[in-house]
Coordinates of C-alpha atoms in Angstrom, one line a residue:
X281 CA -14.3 -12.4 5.5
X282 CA -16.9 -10.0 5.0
X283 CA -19.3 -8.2 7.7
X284 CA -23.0 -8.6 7.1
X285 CA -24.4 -4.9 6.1
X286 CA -21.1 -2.9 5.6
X287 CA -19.0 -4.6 3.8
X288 CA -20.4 -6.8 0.7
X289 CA -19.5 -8.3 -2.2
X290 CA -21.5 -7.1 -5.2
X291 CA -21.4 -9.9 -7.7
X292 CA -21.2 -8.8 -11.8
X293 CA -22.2 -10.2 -15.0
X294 CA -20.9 -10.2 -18.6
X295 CA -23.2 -11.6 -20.6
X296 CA -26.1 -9.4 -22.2
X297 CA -29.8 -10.9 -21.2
X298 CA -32.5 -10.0 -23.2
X299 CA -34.8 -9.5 -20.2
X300 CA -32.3 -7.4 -18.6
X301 CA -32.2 -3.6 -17.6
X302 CA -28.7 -3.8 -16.3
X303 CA -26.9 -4.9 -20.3
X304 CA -25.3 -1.2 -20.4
X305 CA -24.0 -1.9 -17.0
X306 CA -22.4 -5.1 -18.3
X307 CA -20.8 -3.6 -21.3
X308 CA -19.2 -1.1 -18.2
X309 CA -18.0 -4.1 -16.6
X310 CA -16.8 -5.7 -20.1
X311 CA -14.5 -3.0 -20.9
X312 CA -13.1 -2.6 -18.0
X313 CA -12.0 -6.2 -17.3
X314 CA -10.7 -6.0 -21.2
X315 CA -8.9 -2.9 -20.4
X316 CA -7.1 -4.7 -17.4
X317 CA -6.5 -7.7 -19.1
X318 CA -4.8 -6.0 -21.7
X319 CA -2.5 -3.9 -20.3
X320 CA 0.7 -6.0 -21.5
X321 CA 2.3 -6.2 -18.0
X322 CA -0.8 -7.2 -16.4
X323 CA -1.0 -10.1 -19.3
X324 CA 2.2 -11.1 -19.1
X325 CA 2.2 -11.3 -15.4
X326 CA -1.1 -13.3 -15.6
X327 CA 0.7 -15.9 -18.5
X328 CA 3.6 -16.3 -16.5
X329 CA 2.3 -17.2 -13.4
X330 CA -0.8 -19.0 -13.9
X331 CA -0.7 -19.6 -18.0
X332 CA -1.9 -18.5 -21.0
X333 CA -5.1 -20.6 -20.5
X334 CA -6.3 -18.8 -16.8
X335 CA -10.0 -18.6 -16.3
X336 CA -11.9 -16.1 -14.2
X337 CA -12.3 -17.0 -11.1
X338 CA -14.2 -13.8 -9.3
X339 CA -15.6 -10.8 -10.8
X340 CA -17.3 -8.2 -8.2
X341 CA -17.3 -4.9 -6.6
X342 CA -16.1 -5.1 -3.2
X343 CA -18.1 -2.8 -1.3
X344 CA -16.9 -1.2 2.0
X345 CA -19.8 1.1 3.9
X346 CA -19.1 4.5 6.1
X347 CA -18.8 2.5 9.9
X348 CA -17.5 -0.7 8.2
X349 CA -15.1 -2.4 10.8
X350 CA -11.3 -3.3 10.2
X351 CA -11.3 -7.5 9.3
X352 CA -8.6 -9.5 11.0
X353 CA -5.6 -10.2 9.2
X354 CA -6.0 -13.5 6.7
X355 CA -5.0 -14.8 3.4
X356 CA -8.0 -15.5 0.3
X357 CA -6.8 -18.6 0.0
X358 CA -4.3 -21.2 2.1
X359 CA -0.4 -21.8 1.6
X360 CA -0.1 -25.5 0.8
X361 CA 3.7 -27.4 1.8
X362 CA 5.4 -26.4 -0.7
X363 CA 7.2 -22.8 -0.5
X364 CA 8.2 -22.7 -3.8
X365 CA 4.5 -23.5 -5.8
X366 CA 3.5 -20.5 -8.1
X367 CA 0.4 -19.0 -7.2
X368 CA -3.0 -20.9 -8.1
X369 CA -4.8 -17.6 -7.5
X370 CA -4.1 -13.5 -8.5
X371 CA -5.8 -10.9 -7.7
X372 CA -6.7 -7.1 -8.7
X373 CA -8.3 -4.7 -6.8
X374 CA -8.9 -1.5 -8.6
X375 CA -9.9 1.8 -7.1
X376 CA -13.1 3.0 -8.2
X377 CA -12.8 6.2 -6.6
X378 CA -9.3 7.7 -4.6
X379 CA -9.3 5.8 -1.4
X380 CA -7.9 7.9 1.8
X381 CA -6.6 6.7 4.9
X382 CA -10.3 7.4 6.6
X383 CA -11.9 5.0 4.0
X384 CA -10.5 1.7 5.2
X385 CA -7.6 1.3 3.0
X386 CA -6.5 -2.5 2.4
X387 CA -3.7 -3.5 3.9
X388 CA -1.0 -5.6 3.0
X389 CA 1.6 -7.9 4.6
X390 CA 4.4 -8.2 1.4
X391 CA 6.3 -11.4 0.9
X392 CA 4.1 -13.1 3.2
X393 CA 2.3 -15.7 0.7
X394 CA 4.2 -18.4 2.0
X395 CA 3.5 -21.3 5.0
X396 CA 6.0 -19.8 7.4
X397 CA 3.8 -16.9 7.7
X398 CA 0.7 -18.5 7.9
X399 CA 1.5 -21.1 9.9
X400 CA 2.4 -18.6 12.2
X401 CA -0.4 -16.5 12.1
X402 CA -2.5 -19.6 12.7
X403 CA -0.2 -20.1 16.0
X404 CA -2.0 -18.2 18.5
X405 CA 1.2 -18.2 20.8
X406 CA 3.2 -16.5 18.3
X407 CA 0.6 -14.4 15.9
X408 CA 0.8 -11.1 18.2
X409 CA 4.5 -11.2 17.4
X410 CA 4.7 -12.1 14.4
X411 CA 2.2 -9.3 13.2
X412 CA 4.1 -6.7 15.2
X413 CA 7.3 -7.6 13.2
X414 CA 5.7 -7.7 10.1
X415 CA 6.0 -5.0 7.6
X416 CA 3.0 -3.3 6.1
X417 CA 1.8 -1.5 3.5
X418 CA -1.6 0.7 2.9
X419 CA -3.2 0.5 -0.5
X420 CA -3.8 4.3 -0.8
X421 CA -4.9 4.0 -4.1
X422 CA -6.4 7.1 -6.5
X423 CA -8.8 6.4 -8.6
X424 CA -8.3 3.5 -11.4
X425 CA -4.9 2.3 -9.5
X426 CA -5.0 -0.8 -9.3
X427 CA -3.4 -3.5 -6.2
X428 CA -2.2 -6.8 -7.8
X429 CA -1.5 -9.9 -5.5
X430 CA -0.9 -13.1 -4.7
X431 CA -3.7 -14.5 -3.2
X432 CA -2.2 -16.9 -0.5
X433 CA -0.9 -12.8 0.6
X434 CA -1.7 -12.2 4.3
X435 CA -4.2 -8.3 4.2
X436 CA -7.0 -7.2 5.8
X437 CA -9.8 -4.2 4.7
X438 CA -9.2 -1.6 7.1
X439 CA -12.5 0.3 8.9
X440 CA -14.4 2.7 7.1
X441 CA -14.2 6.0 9.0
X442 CA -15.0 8.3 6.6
X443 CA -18.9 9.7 5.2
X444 CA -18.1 7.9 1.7
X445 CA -18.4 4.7 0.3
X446 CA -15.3 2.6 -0.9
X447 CA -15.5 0.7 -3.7
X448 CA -12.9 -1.5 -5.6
X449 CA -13.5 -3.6 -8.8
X450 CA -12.2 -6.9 -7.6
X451 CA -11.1 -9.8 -10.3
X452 CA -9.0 -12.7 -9.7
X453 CA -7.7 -15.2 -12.4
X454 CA -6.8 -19.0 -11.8
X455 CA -4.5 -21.4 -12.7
X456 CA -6.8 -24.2 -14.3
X457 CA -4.6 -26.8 -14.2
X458 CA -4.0 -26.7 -10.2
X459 CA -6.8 -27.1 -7.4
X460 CA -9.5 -24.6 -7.2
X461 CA -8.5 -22.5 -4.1
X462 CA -10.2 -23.4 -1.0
X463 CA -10.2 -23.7 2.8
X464 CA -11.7 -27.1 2.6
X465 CA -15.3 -26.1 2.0
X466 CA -17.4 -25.8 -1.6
X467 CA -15.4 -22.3 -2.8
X468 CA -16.6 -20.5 -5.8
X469 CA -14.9 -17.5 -4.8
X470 CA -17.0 -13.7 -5.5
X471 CA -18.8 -15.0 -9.0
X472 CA -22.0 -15.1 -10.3
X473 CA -23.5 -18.4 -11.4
X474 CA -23.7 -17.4 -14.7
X475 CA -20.2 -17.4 -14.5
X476 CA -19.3 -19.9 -12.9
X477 CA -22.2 -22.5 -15.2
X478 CA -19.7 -20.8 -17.8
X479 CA -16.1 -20.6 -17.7
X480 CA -14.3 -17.4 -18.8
X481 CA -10.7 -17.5 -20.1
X482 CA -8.1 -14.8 -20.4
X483 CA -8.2 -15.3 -24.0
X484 CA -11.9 -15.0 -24.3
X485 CA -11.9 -11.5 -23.1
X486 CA -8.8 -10.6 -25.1
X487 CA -11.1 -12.1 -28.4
X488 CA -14.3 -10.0 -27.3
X489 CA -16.3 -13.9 -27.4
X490 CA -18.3 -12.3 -24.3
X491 CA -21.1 -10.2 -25.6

């Protein structure tokens, strides 16, 4: 769901290269996930819903560029038949920078990470009402706030308006034991090969094993 130009996924490493200029950038990129990860509510929350054991699943900077458009309104991943299944997917999108009302907040539909709602945003003869009943809520974040969500939640990146650049750190954590999220095509979600040739636990951040 991302416009070709201005608005991009920037994909980030961990893992220290010899052969590459960008290690201090990683080390960046390291301490901030650890910091997130860390935070006990943020750990417990991740344990509770999606286990002890969660792996990384996307690691990136989600870039949004002065003239960037508004996306339609969609979930990251699909609401399967049962109402009551735990998240397979959560994600954090932290504020690298205060993000106004002219810098394309995100927005979010709450409590709408379940099939009623997306079965009726995928009905064309009802979407238009159902989105004009729905309740919303701007992610007018400062800097280092941080949006935390179910995946299967129904938001959309608002346009860019502004002169300046909005950029959010953007990490998502699976469940390992359900179905990698998908739409029914090959879904690796906003990581890097690296990452994905090699897996990245909760608890392997937690025990610094990523150098």
């Amino acid at each position: 769901m991302l416009s070709a130009g201005t608005r991009f996924d920037l994909l980030l490493t961990l893992e220290d290269n010899e052969d590459n200029e960008d290690n201090e950038d990683n080390e960046i990129v390291r301490t901030a996930l650890r910091q997130i990860v860390s935070d006990t509510t943020v750990y417990s929350l991740i344990t509770n819903l999606l286990g002890a054991d969660a792996e990384l699943y996307e690691l990136s900077a989600l870039i949004s560029d002065p003239g960037s458009k508004r996306q339609t309104i969609h979930p990251d991943t699909p609401h399967n038949d049962n109402d009551d299944s735990p998240p397979s997917l959560l994600t954090f999108f932290v504020a690298l920078q205060d993000v106004t009302q002219e810098m394309g907040p995100t927005v979010f539909l709450p409590a709408t990470n379940n099939k009623l709602s997306h079965d009726s945003l995928n009905d064309k003869a009802f979407r238009d009402e159902f989105l004009s009943k729905s309740a919303v809520v701007q992610a007018l974040l400062d800097a280092g706030d941080c949006s935390i969500f179910d995946s299967r939640t129904l938001h959309c990146g608002t346009g860019n308006e502004s002169e300046t650049r909005r950029t959010l750190f953007y990490v998502s954590f699976r469940n390992v034991h359900e179905k990698k999220p998908s739409f029914g095509t090959q879904n690796y979600g906003s990581l890097h090969k690296t990452l994905r040739e090699n897996p990245v636990s909760l608890e392997d951040l937690l025990q610094h094993t990523i150098t």
